[in-house]
XYZ file of C-alpha atoms in Angstrom:
525
model
C -42.088 -4.242 -13.533
C -42.153 -0.622 -14.582
C -38.670 0.782 -15.324
C -39.027 3.660 -12.829
C -40.049 1.338 -9.985
C -37.310 -1.148 -10.859
C -34.626 1.529 -10.708
C -35.900 2.847 -7.360
C -35.733 -0.682 -5.942
C -32.211 -1.136 -7.311
C -31.058 2.074 -5.679
C -32.707 1.019 -2.430
C -30.915 -2.358 -2.556
C -27.609 -0.588 -3.105
C -28.114 1.795 -0.165
C -29.160 -1.023 2.178
C -26.060 -3.059 1.323
C -23.807 -0.073 1.918
C -25.363 0.499 5.343
C -27.117 3.752 4.453
C -30.758 4.755 4.087
C -31.093 6.520 7.434
C -33.295 9.212 5.899
C -35.771 6.812 4.292
C -35.582 3.744 6.515
C -39.369 3.407 6.324
C -39.302 2.799 2.585
C -41.247 5.974 1.855
C -39.485 6.481 -1.470
C -40.611 3.060 -2.697
C -44.146 3.619 -1.406
C -44.355 6.967 -3.197
C -43.162 5.422 -6.448
C -45.663 2.567 -6.139
C -48.485 5.012 -5.548
C -47.482 7.026 -8.602
C -47.027 3.917 -10.748
C -50.066 1.840 -9.795
C -53.757 2.847 -9.869
C -53.905 3.349 -6.085
C -52.940 5.805 -3.323
C -50.345 5.791 -0.520
C -52.875 4.871 2.157
C -53.747 1.629 0.400
C -50.145 0.399 0.426
C -49.010 -1.632 3.436
C -45.290 -1.892 4.274
C -43.752 -5.004 5.828
C -40.225 -5.098 7.277
C -38.206 -8.187 6.340
C -34.895 -9.252 7.944
C -31.870 -7.933 6.045
C -29.797 -10.557 4.266
C -27.332 -10.249 1.429
C -27.310 -12.956 -1.195
C -24.165 -15.116 -0.822
C -23.345 -15.264 -4.545
C -21.716 -11.822 -4.740
C -19.976 -12.270 -1.387
C -18.010 -15.298 -2.567
C -16.315 -13.355 -5.328
C -15.158 -10.408 -3.186
C -12.281 -12.341 -1.684
C -10.931 -9.498 0.497
C -14.199 -8.725 2.261
C -12.994 -10.157 5.580
C -9.262 -9.617 5.077
C -7.053 -7.065 6.842
C -4.763 -5.536 4.211
C -2.084 -4.854 6.829
C -1.662 -8.609 7.234
C -1.211 -9.367 3.520
C 1.820 -9.643 1.270
C 1.690 -8.868 -2.451
C 1.927 -11.540 -5.158
C 1.707 -9.151 -8.121
C 4.001 -9.173 -11.129
C 6.243 -6.370 -9.860
C 6.797 -8.323 -6.651
C 7.319 -11.498 -8.679
C 10.005 -9.725 -10.714
C 11.806 -8.743 -7.482
C 11.153 -11.959 -5.550
C 14.886 -12.649 -5.126
C 15.284 -9.446 -3.086
C 12.983 -10.588 -0.257
C 12.425 -14.322 -0.716
C 10.689 -14.828 2.639
C 8.139 -12.109 1.930
C 7.550 -13.472 -1.569
C 7.006 -16.966 -0.187
C 4.381 -15.570 2.173
C 2.657 -13.776 -0.704
C 2.668 -16.838 -2.950
C 1.148 -19.147 -0.331
C -1.265 -16.924 1.612
C -5.036 -17.173 1.280
C -6.546 -15.135 -0.230
C -3.976 -14.189 -2.855
C -3.498 -10.435 -3.201
C -2.094 -9.164 -6.494
C -1.146 -5.518 -5.967
C -0.786 -3.131 -3.032
C 0.407 -0.203 -5.145
C 3.908 -0.433 -3.646
C 5.686 -1.813 -6.708
C 8.572 0.618 -6.163
C 9.481 -1.278 -2.950
C 8.888 -4.878 -3.945
C 8.219 -7.495 -2.770
C 5.820 -5.490 -0.645
C 3.335 -6.114 2.126
C 0.586 -4.214 3.885
C 2.600 -3.523 7.023
C 5.476 -1.579 5.450
C 5.598 1.425 3.135
C 8.002 4.108 1.984
C 7.337 7.101 -0.229
C 8.569 6.630 -3.812
C 10.601 9.025 -5.887
C 8.283 11.358 -7.828
C 9.492 13.158 -10.946
C 8.342 14.821 -14.152
C 9.634 14.753 -17.715
C 7.232 17.063 -19.544
C 7.017 20.662 -20.733
C 4.001 21.165 -18.463
C 3.156 19.430 -15.195
C -0.518 18.596 -15.597
C -1.084 15.931 -12.953
C 1.675 15.708 -10.367
C 2.025 19.299 -9.143
C 0.553 18.662 -5.702
C 2.098 15.187 -5.480
C 5.535 16.703 -6.115
C 4.876 19.098 -3.230
C 4.144 16.229 -0.866
C 0.369 16.331 -1.132
C -2.497 18.772 -0.503
C -5.140 17.306 1.777
C -7.074 20.330 3.049
C -9.617 22.165 0.931
C -8.629 25.800 1.679
C -5.044 25.136 0.571
C -6.221 23.380 -2.583
C -8.667 26.156 -3.518
C -5.927 28.773 -3.284
C -4.206 26.986 -6.144
C -6.992 27.372 -8.668
C -10.711 27.637 -9.298
C -11.442 25.289 -12.186
C -14.777 24.178 -10.744
C -16.033 27.747 -10.316
C -14.996 28.542 -13.875
C -16.634 25.385 -15.232
C -19.931 26.065 -13.460
C -20.073 29.452 -15.137
C -19.764 27.759 -18.536
C -22.595 26.195 -20.480
C -22.414 22.382 -20.484
C -22.042 22.360 -24.269
C -18.990 24.617 -24.001
C -17.388 22.083 -21.658
C -18.257 19.250 -24.015
C -16.628 21.112 -26.887
C -13.563 21.819 -24.748
C -13.126 18.145 -23.899
C -13.313 17.121 -27.545
C -10.841 19.820 -28.563
C -8.365 18.751 -25.861
C -8.082 15.288 -27.474
C -7.883 13.692 -24.032
C -8.188 9.908 -24.214
C -9.047 7.555 -21.377
C -6.019 6.598 -19.311
C -7.434 3.339 -18.004
C -6.314 1.232 -20.950
C -8.952 1.505 -23.675
C -7.811 5.032 -24.672
C -11.304 5.997 -25.829
C -11.696 9.747 -26.532
C -13.110 11.343 -23.396
C -15.020 14.014 -25.314
C -17.042 11.420 -27.212
C -17.989 9.721 -23.939
C -19.145 13.027 -22.495
C -21.224 13.868 -25.566
C -22.923 10.456 -25.460
C -23.966 10.748 -21.804
C -24.954 14.403 -22.148
C -27.096 13.585 -25.170
C -28.930 10.693 -23.516
C -32.567 11.417 -22.678
C -33.001 10.619 -18.983
C -33.929 12.438 -15.788
C -31.255 10.602 -13.791
C -27.608 10.296 -14.810
C -24.532 9.163 -12.917
C -20.814 9.801 -12.967
C -18.574 7.031 -11.615
C -14.895 7.253 -10.715
C -13.103 3.987 -11.379
C -10.399 4.039 -8.698
C -10.007 0.271 -8.796
C -6.390 0.451 -9.970
C -5.865 -3.305 -10.086
C -3.144 -3.767 -12.715
C -0.045 -5.158 -10.976
C 2.748 -2.655 -11.550
C 0.598 0.509 -11.454
C 0.393 2.906 -8.523
C -0.265 6.294 -10.167
C -3.927 6.499 -9.131
C -2.987 5.635 -5.568
C -0.885 8.777 -5.179
C -3.398 11.008 -6.940
C -5.985 9.756 -4.449
C -3.748 10.113 -1.402
C -1.935 13.353 -2.285
C -4.463 15.275 -4.409
C -7.990 14.170 -3.441
C -9.625 17.542 -4.120
C -8.401 17.540 -7.706
C -10.375 14.345 -8.252
C -13.461 15.708 -6.501
C -13.252 18.916 -8.522
C -12.800 17.011 -11.778
C -15.758 14.749 -11.024
C -17.951 17.765 -10.295
C -16.916 19.390 -13.582
C -17.722 16.212 -15.511
C -21.080 15.896 -13.751
C -21.970 19.489 -14.648
C -21.095 18.876 -18.285
C -23.145 15.697 -18.737
C -26.054 16.565 -16.437
C -25.368 14.112 -13.606
C -26.403 14.956 -10.047
C -25.050 11.882 -8.295
C -21.726 10.105 -8.434
C -19.684 7.325 -6.889
C -15.970 6.947 -6.222
C -15.085 3.255 -6.177
C -11.709 2.694 -4.450
C -10.057 -0.694 -4.063
C -9.693 -2.012 -0.531
C -5.977 -2.570 -1.134
C -5.537 1.231 -0.811
C -6.621 1.869 2.818
C -4.805 5.216 3.063
C -6.506 6.415 -0.115
C -9.884 5.424 1.327
C -9.173 7.348 4.531
C -7.893 10.475 2.755
C -10.725 10.555 0.225
C -13.365 10.012 2.900
C -12.041 12.990 4.864
C -11.779 15.103 1.699
C -15.422 14.420 0.823
C -16.453 15.493 4.326
C -14.538 18.758 3.919
C -16.092 19.352 0.498
C -19.618 18.866 1.872
C -19.076 21.108 4.900
C -17.649 23.848 2.684
C -20.595 23.598 0.296
C -18.264 22.641 -2.532
C -20.577 19.764 -3.351
C -24.189 19.845 -2.175
C -27.431 20.135 -4.154
C -25.778 20.074 -7.580
C -23.812 16.876 -6.941
C -23.741 14.192 -4.270
C -20.656 11.964 -4.221
C -20.505 8.669 -2.352
C -17.358 6.685 -1.585
C -17.580 2.919 -2.069
C -14.772 0.541 -1.068
C -14.125 -2.511 -3.234
C -13.437 -5.961 -1.859
C -10.704 -7.367 -4.054
C -12.191 -8.170 -7.469
C -9.695 -7.265 -10.224
C -12.409 -7.502 -12.868
C -14.047 -4.389 -11.362
C -11.523 -2.438 -13.393
C -13.823 -3.261 -16.315
C -16.538 -0.639 -16.208
C -19.631 -2.832 -16.516
C -18.330 -5.158 -13.789
C -17.756 -2.089 -11.657
C -21.351 -0.972 -12.186
C -22.614 -4.414 -11.174
C -20.521 -4.184 -8.002
C -22.023 -0.777 -7.203
C -25.488 -2.294 -7.596
C -24.632 -5.032 -5.075
C -24.321 -7.706 -7.739
C -21.593 -10.168 -8.617
C -19.006 -8.208 -10.652
C -19.527 -9.890 -13.998
C -19.081 -8.244 -17.363
C -22.258 -7.086 -19.086
C -22.785 -7.751 -22.786
C -22.987 -4.668 -24.991
C -25.023 -3.026 -26.457
C -26.539 -1.216 -24.701
C -23.588 1.011 -23.925
C -23.398 2.383 -20.394
C -23.788 5.882 -21.811
C -27.361 4.781 -22.583
C -28.075 2.288 -19.793
C -25.462 2.034 -17.073
C -25.739 2.257 -13.288
C -29.273 1.414 -12.123
C -30.320 1.550 -15.768
C -29.412 5.225 -16.171
C -26.892 6.885 -18.531
C -23.506 6.762 -16.819
C -20.099 8.345 -17.356
C -17.180 6.244 -16.082
C -13.591 7.494 -15.991
C -10.511 6.380 -14.136
C -8.665 8.661 -11.721
C -5.867 9.803 -14.029
C -8.270 10.712 -16.829
C -10.387 12.865 -14.548
C -7.437 14.560 -12.862
C -6.395 16.148 -16.169
C -9.719 18.005 -16.434
C -9.072 20.909 -14.006
C -5.855 21.732 -15.878
C -7.694 21.668 -19.214
C -10.441 23.963 -17.893
C -7.874 26.373 -16.445
C -5.370 26.465 -19.324
C -7.569 25.594 -22.289
C -7.996 22.674 -24.644
C -5.381 23.922 -27.100
C -2.678 24.046 -24.422
C -3.378 20.441 -23.491
C -3.561 19.221 -27.085
C -0.175 20.866 -27.729
C 1.428 18.340 -25.372
C 2.331 14.853 -26.547
C 2.594 13.670 -30.134
C 0.706 11.913 -32.941
C -2.746 10.787 -31.726
C -1.575 10.583 -28.112
C -1.941 14.046 -26.615
C -1.195 15.357 -23.171
C 0.858 13.676 -20.477
C 0.918 10.178 -19.018
C 1.825 8.870 -15.584
C 4.287 5.979 -15.471
C 4.927 3.765 -12.452
C 8.420 2.199 -12.449
C 9.017 -0.941 -10.397
C 11.754 -1.702 -7.893
C 14.169 -3.336 -10.352
C 15.039 0.110 -11.689
C 17.836 2.029 -9.994
C 15.365 4.903 -9.533
C 11.877 3.420 -9.222
C 8.949 5.724 -8.694
C 6.145 7.756 -10.230
C 6.802 9.963 -13.274
C 4.769 12.308 -15.455
C 5.940 12.239 -19.069
C 4.736 13.565 -22.385
C 3.641 11.028 -24.927
C 6.418 10.505 -27.443
C 9.210 9.634 -25.029
C 11.050 6.472 -26.113
C 10.976 3.367 -23.948
C 14.771 3.488 -23.941
C 14.597 6.910 -22.275
C 12.094 5.559 -19.757
C 14.565 2.811 -18.830
C 17.806 4.813 -18.933
C 16.840 8.422 -18.116
C 13.923 7.982 -15.743
C 14.759 4.623 -14.213
C 18.560 5.021 -14.457
C 18.848 1.433 -15.713
C 18.442 -1.781 -13.739
C 19.833 -2.433 -10.264
C 21.037 -5.873 -11.248
C 21.247 -8.149 -14.234
C 20.323 -7.434 -17.832
C 16.898 -6.427 -19.089
C 14.991 -9.469 -20.321
C 11.773 -7.612 -21.121
C 9.648 -4.605 -20.239
C 5.961 -4.861 -19.412
C 4.139 -1.559 -19.934
C 0.476 -1.162 -19.129
C -0.443 -4.165 -17.038
C -0.313 -7.952 -17.096
C -2.230 -8.268 -20.376
C -0.196 -5.690 -22.288
C 2.571 -7.875 -23.710
C 6.315 -7.785 -23.093
C 8.579 -5.393 -24.982
C 11.904 -7.057 -25.862
C 15.133 -5.030 -25.467
C 15.417 -4.815 -29.263
C 12.265 -2.626 -29.437
C 13.091 -0.033 -26.780
C 13.344 2.658 -29.445
C 9.520 2.521 -29.656
C 7.915 5.802 -28.596
C 5.246 5.882 -25.933
C 1.941 6.309 -27.766
C -1.265 4.324 -28.106
C -0.934 3.389 -31.760
C 2.859 3.071 -31.552
C 2.670 0.513 -28.742
C -0.151 -1.308 -30.487
C 2.046 -1.597 -33.589
C 4.474 -3.802 -31.639
C 1.656 -5.894 -30.105
C 1.943 -4.177 -26.725
C -0.017 -1.413 -24.995
C 0.255 1.787 -22.969
C -2.467 0.534 -20.647
C -2.422 2.085 -17.216
C 1.276 2.919 -17.409
C 2.681 0.408 -14.951
C 6.252 -0.259 -16.143
C 7.696 -3.549 -14.883
C 11.277 -4.427 -15.774
C 12.186 -8.108 -15.736
C 15.857 -8.965 -15.342
C 17.491 -12.015 -16.873
C 16.993 -14.009 -13.650
C 13.319 -14.355 -14.648
C 12.670 -16.428 -17.756
C 9.963 -15.524 -20.247
C 8.099 -18.840 -19.722
C 7.879 -18.118 -15.990
C 6.468 -14.655 -16.678
C 3.835 -16.161 -18.983
C 2.938 -18.769 -16.368
C 2.585 -16.080 -13.703
C 0.354 -13.937 -15.934
C -1.903 -16.874 -16.801
C -2.130 -17.864 -13.138
C -3.187 -14.310 -12.332
C -5.691 -14.334 -15.202
C -7.258 -17.585 -14.056
C -7.585 -16.360 -10.485
C -9.243 -13.093 -11.504
C -11.673 -14.352 -14.163
C -15.219 -13.311 -13.320
C -16.596 -16.613 -14.631
C -19.146 -15.052 -16.984
C -17.973 -16.752 -20.180
C -16.873 -20.383 -20.474
C -13.592 -19.970 -22.412
C -12.201 -17.654 -19.757
C -13.738 -19.385 -16.735
C -12.686 -22.921 -17.701
C -9.873 -22.285 -20.163
C -7.604 -20.026 -18.119
C -6.981 -22.531 -15.274
C -6.005 -25.163 -17.850
C -3.710 -22.724 -19.622
C -2.129 -21.702 -16.308
C -1.450 -25.334 -15.386
C 0.042 -26.028 -18.814
C 2.220 -22.908 -18.608
C 3.458 -23.939 -15.158
C 4.390 -27.345 -16.526
C 6.175 -25.853 -19.532
C 8.081 -23.370 -17.350
C 9.337 -26.382 -15.375
C 10.406 -28.071 -18.627
C 7.664 -30.681 -18.544
C 5.967 -31.754 -21.794
C 2.692 -30.059 -22.761
C 0.168 -30.554 -25.539
C 1.125 -27.630 -27.792
C -1.876 -28.131 -30.082
C -4.313 -27.982 -27.172
C -2.562 -24.908 -25.795
C -2.934 -23.137 -29.147
C -6.583 -24.091 -29.488
C -7.400 -22.771 -26.023
C -5.629 -19.496 -26.776
C -7.535 -19.177 -30.062
C -10.831 -19.828 -28.256
C -10.050 -17.163 -25.669
C -9.232 -14.635 -28.375
C -12.341 -15.369 -30.446
C -15.093 -15.868 -27.878
C -14.288 -14.059 -24.619
C -16.908 -11.517 -23.623
C -14.491 -8.855 -22.390
C -10.881 -7.750 -22.549
C -9.766 -10.053 -19.738
C -9.916 -13.281 -21.717
C -9.017 -11.629 -25.012
C -6.168 -9.790 -23.323
C -4.694 -13.005 -21.954
C -4.776 -14.529 -25.430
C -3.254 -11.439 -27.014
C -0.551 -11.407 -24.334
C 0.517 -14.967 -25.170
C 0.375 -14.291 -28.914
C 2.493 -11.154 -28.484
C 5.110 -12.938 -26.380
C 5.211 -15.754 -28.892
C 6.039 -13.280 -31.670
C 8.700 -11.422 -29.681
C 10.277 -14.455 -27.973
C 9.687 -17.347 -30.402
C 12.480 -19.565 -29.095
C 11.322 -19.204 -25.479
C 7.824 -20.542 -26.197
C 8.649 -22.880 -29.065
C 8.090 -26.105 -27.131
C 4.535 -25.267 -26.098
C 3.221 -23.007 -28.857
C 4.545 -24.669 -32.033
């Protein structure tokens, strides 16, 4: 099949599955492409309407497709850490089907879909880059937002190459976990030779413990729309998608209304069309190639690379993917300049970072900090210490990011600095575990989560993680386990997993083993 025709059919499949296609319900776009591709004319092509049916393979993986979020309780790690505070709610979360791993309410854990309170929001930086409107309680109408700045208008008056240079000079790195330089991504997509390019917003904030993207989506939706439009202008994309997890129903509602306002006001339009897509509960969609498969109506499995998505991404076209926090820094950079942004932070970690503190802190909530702050200051100054017990460990950056022992709290928040202690900045979800939660039980909970959320693409992750989770459960309950088999499975995950999910689980266990050797001695030695 010719590449052009294939991509048209893929786009058509996507629009059908999202319920769209009102303008071209007769298939005229496909007919036109066939006529241009084959040695024939439009009149010689007959169209036949077939009954619509979605293949069941993708449906089975989206485990929240028929689930009302308001009826669910959260079984994520932040809720696990606070399970003693609301044991009945935790029991519901641990036994319900399907299991739901994060509602973005880690500041009020254990949480459920029926209850919510607004968290404390604070800043600890020389400049407030991201949380200005969140600190004010949110800006959800376009006229009010536009009175606060005009980054998009300024960007559209700039040459795309000038924007590309600005992004590189700002030294902004991706905030979703990989920390890849944003400017290099932009240059790669901009330099790709293709008529069609896409920009995709990864708002599938699935790491238990993180809720920063949720409040950017709910309280500052136009900042994200503006940032996406700026990025699209820079790389030459005319269509984009915002993929929001179903677990954030308020964010979906707010963003949907914001997009309507932006279209009516002509803020979007011919230069960029943005479509909102709601996820259905697959954690692995946080990985960008899985996310692209989901957008195409496929099972969200990881794609092997190369090719990179900057060359061949969504529907086979060059694609720029960023998470919400990364994009939301762009209007500030355009307004204040790359040098002003690069002046914030320290070492190779420039700018500011959002941190989500869980409910075990005396002052849980959402904070904007400059890179370089020590973890001790995060615990004592921002969080005001723990509500109860002693700190047993600090998880920063998601369930695969390792556990920082109390002896290493003098470590400064930075990508390379956290990597040096076998941990990670990740998405910035900070979960404190008190001494009522043992390290083996944390490891067992992480492996159980990892097994449940494996996409099944590669055998070591698909088959190995359930075995590891069962062994970790046994060890946490002081039952004997085959330590040699456990080690071999971890080594296989680390060496042969296709993506960061399996490798991350292995690295998590290896990190915990180094920092808490006596806790895991019976099942790792």
